[in-house]
CSV table of C-alpha atoms in Angstrom, one decimal:
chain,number,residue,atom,x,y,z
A,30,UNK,CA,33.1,-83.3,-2.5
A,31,UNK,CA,34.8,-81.1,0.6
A,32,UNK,CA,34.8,-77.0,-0.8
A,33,UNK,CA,38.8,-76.5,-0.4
A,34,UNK,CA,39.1,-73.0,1.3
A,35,UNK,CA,42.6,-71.2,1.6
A,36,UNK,CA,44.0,-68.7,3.7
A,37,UNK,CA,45.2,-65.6,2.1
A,38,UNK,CA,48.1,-64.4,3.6
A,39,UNK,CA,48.5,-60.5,4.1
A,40,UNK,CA,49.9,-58.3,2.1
A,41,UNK,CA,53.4,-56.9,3.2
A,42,UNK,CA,53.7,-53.1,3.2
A,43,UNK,CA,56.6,-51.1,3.3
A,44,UNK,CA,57.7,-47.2,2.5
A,45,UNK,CA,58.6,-43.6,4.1
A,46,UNK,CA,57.1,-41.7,6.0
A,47,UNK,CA,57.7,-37.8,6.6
A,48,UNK,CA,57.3,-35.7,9.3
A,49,UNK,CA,56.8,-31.5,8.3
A,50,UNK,CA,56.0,-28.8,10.3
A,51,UNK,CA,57.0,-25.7,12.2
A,52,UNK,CA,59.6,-25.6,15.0
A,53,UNK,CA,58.4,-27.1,17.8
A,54,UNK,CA,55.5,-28.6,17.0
A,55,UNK,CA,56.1,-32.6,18.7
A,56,UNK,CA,58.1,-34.0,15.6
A,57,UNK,CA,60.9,-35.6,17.5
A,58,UNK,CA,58.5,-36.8,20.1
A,59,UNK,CA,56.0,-38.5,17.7
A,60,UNK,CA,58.9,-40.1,16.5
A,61,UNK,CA,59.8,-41.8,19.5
A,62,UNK,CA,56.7,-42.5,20.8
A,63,UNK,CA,56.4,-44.7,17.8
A,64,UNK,CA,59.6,-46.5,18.0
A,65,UNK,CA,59.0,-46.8,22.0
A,66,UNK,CA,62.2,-45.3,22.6
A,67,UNK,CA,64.6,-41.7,22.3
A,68,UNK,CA,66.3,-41.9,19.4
A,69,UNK,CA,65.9,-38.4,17.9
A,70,UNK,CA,66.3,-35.2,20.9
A,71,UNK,CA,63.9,-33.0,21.9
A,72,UNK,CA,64.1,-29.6,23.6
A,73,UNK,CA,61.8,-26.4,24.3
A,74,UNK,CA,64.0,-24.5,21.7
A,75,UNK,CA,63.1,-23.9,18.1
A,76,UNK,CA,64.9,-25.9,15.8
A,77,UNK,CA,66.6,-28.3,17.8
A,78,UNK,CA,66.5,-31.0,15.1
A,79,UNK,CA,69.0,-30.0,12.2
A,80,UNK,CA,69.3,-33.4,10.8
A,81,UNK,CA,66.9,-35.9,9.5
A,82,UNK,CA,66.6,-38.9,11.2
A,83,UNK,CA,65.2,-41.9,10.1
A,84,UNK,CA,63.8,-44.1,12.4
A,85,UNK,CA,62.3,-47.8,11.2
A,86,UNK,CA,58.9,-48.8,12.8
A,87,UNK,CA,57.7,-52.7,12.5
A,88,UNK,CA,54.7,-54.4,13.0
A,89,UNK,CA,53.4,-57.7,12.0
A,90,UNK,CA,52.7,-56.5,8.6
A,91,UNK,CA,54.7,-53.3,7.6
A,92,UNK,CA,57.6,-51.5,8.0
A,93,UNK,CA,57.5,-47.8,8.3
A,94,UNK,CA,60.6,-45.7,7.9
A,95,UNK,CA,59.4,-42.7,9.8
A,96,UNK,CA,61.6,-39.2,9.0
A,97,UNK,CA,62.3,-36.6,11.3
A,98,UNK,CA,62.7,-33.3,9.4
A,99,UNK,CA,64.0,-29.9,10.9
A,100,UNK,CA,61.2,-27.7,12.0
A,101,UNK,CA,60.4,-25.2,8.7
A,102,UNK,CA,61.0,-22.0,9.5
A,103,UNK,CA,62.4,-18.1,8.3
A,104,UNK,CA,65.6,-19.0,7.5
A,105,UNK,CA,68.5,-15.9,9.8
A,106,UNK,CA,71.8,-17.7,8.2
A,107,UNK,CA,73.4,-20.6,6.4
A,108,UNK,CA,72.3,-22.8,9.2
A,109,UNK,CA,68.7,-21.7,8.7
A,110,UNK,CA,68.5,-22.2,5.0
A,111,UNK,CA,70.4,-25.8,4.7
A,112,UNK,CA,67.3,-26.7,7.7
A,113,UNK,CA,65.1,-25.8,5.3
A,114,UNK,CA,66.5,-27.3,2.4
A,115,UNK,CA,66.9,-30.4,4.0
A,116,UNK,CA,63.1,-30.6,5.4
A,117,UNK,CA,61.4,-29.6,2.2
A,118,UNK,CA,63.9,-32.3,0.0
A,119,UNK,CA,62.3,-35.3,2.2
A,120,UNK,CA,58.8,-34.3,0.4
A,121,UNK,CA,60.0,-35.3,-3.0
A,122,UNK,CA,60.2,-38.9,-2.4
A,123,UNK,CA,57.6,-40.6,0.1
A,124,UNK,CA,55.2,-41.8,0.4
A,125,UNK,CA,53.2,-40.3,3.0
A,126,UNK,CA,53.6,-36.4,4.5
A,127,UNK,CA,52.6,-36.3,8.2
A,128,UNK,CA,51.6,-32.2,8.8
A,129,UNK,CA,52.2,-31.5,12.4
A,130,UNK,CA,50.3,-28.6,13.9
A,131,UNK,CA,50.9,-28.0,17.9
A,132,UNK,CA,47.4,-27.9,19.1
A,133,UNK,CA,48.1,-25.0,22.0
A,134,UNK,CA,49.2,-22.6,19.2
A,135,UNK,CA,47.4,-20.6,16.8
A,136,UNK,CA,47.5,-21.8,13.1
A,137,UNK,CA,49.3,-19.3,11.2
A,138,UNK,CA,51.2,-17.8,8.3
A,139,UNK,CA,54.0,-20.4,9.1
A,140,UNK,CA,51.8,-23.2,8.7
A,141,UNK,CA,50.2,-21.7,5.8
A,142,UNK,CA,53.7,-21.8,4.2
A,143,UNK,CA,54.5,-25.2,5.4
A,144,UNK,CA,50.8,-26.5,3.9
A,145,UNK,CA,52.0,-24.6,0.7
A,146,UNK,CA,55.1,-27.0,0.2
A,147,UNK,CA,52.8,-30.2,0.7
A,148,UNK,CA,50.3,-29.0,-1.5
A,149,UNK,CA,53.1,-28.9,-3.9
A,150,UNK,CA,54.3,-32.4,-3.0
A,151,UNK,CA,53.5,-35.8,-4.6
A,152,UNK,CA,53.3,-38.2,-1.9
A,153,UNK,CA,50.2,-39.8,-2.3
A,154,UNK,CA,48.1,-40.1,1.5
A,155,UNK,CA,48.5,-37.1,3.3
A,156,UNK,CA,47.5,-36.6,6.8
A,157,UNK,CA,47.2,-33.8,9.5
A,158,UNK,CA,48.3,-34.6,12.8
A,159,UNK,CA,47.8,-32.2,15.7
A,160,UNK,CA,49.8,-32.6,18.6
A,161,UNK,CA,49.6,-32.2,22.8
A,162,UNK,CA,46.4,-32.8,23.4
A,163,UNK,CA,47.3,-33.3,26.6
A,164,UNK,CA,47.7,-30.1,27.7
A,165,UNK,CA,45.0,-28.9,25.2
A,166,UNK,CA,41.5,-28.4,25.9
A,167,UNK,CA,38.3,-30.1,23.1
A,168,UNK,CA,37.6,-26.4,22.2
A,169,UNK,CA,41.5,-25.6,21.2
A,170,UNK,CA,41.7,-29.0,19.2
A,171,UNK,CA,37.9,-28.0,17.3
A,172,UNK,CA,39.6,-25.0,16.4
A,173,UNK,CA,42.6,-25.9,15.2
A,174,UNK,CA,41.5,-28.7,13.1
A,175,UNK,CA,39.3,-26.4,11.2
A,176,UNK,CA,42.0,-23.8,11.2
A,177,UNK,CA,43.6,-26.4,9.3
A,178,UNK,CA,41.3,-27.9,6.9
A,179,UNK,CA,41.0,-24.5,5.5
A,180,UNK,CA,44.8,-24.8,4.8
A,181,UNK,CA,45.0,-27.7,2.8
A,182,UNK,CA,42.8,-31.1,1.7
A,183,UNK,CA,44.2,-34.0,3.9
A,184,UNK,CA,43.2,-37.7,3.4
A,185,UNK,CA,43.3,-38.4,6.5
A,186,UNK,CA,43.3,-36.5,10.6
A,187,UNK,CA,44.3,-37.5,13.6
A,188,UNK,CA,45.1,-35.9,17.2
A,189,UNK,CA,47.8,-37.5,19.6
A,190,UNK,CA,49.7,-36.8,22.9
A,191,UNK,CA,53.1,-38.6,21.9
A,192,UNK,CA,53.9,-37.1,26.0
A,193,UNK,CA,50.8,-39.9,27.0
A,194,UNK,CA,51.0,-42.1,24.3
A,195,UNK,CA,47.3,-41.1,23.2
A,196,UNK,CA,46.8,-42.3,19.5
A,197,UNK,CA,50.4,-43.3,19.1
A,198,UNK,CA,49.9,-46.6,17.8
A,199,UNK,CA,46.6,-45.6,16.0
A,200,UNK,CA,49.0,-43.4,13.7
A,201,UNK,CA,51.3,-46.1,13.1
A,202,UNK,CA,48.3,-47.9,12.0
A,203,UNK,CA,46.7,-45.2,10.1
A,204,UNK,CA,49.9,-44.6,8.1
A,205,UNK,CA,50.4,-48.4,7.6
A,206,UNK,CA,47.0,-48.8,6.2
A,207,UNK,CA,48.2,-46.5,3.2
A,208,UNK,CA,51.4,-47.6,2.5
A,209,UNK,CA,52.5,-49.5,-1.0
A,210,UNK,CA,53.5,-53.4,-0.8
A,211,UNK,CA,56.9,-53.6,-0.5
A,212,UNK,CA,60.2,-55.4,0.9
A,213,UNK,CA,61.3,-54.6,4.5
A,214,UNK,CA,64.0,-51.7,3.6
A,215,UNK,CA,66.0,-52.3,7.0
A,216,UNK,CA,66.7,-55.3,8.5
A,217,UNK,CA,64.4,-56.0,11.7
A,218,UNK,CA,67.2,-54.9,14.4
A,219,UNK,CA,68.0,-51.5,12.9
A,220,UNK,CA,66.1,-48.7,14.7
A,221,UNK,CA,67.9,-45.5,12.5
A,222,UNK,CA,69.9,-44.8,9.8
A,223,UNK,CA,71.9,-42.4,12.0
A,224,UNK,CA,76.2,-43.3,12.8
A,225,UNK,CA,76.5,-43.9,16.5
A,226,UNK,CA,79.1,-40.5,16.4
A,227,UNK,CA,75.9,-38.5,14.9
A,228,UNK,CA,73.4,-39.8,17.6
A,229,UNK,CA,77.2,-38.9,20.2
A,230,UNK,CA,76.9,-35.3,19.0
A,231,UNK,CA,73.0,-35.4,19.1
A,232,UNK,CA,72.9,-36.1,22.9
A,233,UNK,CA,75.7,-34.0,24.0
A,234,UNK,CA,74.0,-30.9,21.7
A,235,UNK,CA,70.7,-31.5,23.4
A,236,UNK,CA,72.0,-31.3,27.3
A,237,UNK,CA,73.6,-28.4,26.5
A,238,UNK,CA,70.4,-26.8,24.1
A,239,UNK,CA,68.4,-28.1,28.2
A,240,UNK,CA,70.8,-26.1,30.4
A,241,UNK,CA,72.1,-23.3,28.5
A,242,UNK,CA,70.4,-19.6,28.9
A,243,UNK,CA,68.3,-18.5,26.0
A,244,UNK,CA,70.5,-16.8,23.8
A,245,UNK,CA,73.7,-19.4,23.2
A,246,UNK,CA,71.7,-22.5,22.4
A,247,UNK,CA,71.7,-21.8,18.8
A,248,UNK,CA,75.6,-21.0,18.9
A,249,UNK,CA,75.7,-24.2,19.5
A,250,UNK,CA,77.3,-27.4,18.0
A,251,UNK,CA,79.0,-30.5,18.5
A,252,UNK,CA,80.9,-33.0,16.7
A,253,UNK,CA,82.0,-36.5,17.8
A,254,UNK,CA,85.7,-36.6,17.2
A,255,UNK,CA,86.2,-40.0,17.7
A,256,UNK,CA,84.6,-43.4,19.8
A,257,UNK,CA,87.3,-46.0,20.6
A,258,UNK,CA,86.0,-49.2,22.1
A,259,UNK,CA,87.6,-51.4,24.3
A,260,UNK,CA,85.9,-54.7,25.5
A,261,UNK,CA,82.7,-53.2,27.3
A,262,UNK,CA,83.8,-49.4,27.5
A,263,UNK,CA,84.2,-46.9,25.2
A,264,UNK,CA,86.0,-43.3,25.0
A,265,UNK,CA,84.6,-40.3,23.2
A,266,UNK,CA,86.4,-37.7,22.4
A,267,UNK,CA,83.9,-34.4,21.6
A,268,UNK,CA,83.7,-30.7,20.2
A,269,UNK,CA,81.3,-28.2,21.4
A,270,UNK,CA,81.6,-25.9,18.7
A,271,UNK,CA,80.4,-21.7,19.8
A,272,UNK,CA,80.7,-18.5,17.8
A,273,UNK,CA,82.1,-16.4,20.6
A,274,UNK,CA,84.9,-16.1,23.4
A,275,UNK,CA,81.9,-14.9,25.8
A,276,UNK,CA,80.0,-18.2,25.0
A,277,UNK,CA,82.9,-20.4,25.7
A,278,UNK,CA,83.0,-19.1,29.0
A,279,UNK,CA,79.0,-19.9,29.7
A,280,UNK,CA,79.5,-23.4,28.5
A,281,UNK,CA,82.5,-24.5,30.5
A,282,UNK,CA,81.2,-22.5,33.4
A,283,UNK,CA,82.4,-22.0,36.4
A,284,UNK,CA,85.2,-23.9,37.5
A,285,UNK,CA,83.9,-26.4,34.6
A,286,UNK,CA,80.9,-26.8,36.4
A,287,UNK,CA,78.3,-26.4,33.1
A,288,UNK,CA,80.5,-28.2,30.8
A,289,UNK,CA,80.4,-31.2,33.4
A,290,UNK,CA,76.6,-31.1,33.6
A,291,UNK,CA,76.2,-31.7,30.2
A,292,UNK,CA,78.1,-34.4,30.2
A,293,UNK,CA,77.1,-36.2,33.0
A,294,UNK,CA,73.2,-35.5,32.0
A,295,UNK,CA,75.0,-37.0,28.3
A,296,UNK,CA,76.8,-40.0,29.2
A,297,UNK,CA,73.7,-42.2,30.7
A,298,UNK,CA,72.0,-42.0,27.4
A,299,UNK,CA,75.2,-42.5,25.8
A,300,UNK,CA,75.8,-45.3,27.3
A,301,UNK,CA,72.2,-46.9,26.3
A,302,UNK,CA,73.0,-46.3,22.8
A,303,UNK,CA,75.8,-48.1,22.9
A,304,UNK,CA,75.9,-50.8,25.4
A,305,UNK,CA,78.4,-49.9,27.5
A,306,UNK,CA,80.0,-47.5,30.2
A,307,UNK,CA,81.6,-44.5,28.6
A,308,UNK,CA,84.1,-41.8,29.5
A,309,UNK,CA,83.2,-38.7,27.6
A,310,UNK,CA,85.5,-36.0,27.1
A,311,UNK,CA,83.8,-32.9,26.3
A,312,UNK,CA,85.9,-30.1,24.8
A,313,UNK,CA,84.7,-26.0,23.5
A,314,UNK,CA,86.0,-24.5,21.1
A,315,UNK,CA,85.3,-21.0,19.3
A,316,UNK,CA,84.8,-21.1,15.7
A,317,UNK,CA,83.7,-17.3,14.6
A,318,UNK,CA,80.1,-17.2,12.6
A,319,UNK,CA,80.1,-21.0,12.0
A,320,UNK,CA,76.5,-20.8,11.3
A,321,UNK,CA,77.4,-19.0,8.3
A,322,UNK,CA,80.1,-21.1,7.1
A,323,UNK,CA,79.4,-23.2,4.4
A,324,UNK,CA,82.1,-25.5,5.4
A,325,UNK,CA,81.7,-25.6,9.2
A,326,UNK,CA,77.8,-26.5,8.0
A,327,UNK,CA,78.4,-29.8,5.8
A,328,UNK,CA,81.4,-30.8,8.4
A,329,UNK,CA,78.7,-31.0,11.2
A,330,UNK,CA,76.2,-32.8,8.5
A,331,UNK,CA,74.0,-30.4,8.6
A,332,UNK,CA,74.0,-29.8,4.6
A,333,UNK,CA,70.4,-31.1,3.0
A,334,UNK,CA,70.7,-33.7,0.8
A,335,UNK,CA,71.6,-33.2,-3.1
């Protein structure tokens, strides 16, 4: 009699997956090195991201919805708090907390309080992740991984260059390997959750975040008016929203020569995201203290989560 053997097929896992940490520390960029394309933006200046972004990750097996949280930090206004708010309220319900320390900077009281909120949390796997090693030396990454250790008990560690794709699919697999069995959450051809007039704003705000001088960035906001299509073109009408008269000058520039930048550094990603050529109308306007405006805050969708 012929032994009958059967192939077990694997298990499917699925869940959500946060990304926490200070400002700046490679959030955004681990987030698109793992879907293999920019869907979240990136800049040198702190707190860049103000809205979570969820990006969904497949392989053969799994389905990862990755979140991109804004960087926790001291909170100077409205703005600052809602950031905050909105970070720490993705803890409370996934199912693994990435902790992101940059390794080229010294592990400190921000990352102590950061390591305080996930101690608190009760996601079950959660990992460290230090960040740039490429332009980190095996002494700096030694030290900041027991730096870190001393913070907090993490299941799991891991060091990546999202820059050089070092460990990029490793951590996709690392995070996989812990997730519950589950349905796929997102069909297979949706990359993020985000409105194609939120990712608009999102690329506009980053050009000008890239060419603006240090001090107006976090004036800074946009809002996608409106996107009307015809056949393969579309026309977007947007707001650059600043705080001061002063500012509005900088951001038009001279003879219209900033505002103009931004939009032509804008429109080819733009047009990527949506599959077609674009005209891109970029407007400023002055709206006084807007960071501390309640209203002006949830209009931009900046407002955490209830």
């Amino acid at each position: 009699m012929t032994e009958q053997t059967t192939s077990k097929e694997p298990v499917f896992t699925s869940g959500f997956v946060a990304l926490v940490g200070r400002p700046n520390v490679g959030k955004s960029t681990l987030l698109n090195a793992c879907l293999g394309q920019k869907v979240a933006i990136t800049s040198p200046v702190a707190q860049t991201t103000r809205k979570r972004l969820r990006a969904v990750v497949n392989t053969d097996h799994s389905q990862l919805v990755i979140v991109d949280t804004p960087g926790l930090h001291k909170p100077k206004d409205a703005l600052g708090k809602e950031l905050n708010r909105a970070a720490l309220a993705e803890l409370e319900d996934v199912d693994v907390v990435a902790f992101l320390i940059d390794a080229t900077k010294p592990v400190g009281r921000g990352d102590e309080w950061v390591a305080s909120h996930v101690a608190a949390c009760h996601a079950p796997y959660k990992v460290l992740v230090v960040t740039k090693a490429d332009i980190s030396n095996p002494r700096q990454l030694q030290d900041q991984l027991a730096a870190a250790r001393a913070l907090l008990k993490f299941d799991d560690e891991i060091v990546v260059s999202s820059k050089e794709n070092f460990n990029v699919d490793a951590f996709v697999q690392l995070v996989s390997a812990h997730l519950p069995e589950g349905p796929k959450w997102f069909p297979d051809d949706m990359q993020t959750d985000s409105t194609p007039e939120d990712m608009v704003a999102e690329f506009v705000r980053e050009k000008a975040f890239l060419n603006l001088r240090e001090e107006i960035p976090h004036s800074v906001g946009v809002i996608c008016e409106d996107i009307a299509y015809d056949e393969d073109h579309a026309s977007i009408a947007a707001t650059i929203l600043v705080e001061r008269e002063s500012q509005k000058g900088i951001v038009i520039g001279r003879r219209g020569a900033m505002i103009k930048k931004i939009g032509t550094e804008a429109r080819p990603e733009i047009e990527r995201l949506l599959g077609c050529s674009v005209y891109l109308d970029l407007r400023v306007r002055v709206q006084p203290k807007w960071r501390r405006d309640q209203n002006e805050i949830r209009r931009m969708g900046y407002e955490a989560d209830e």
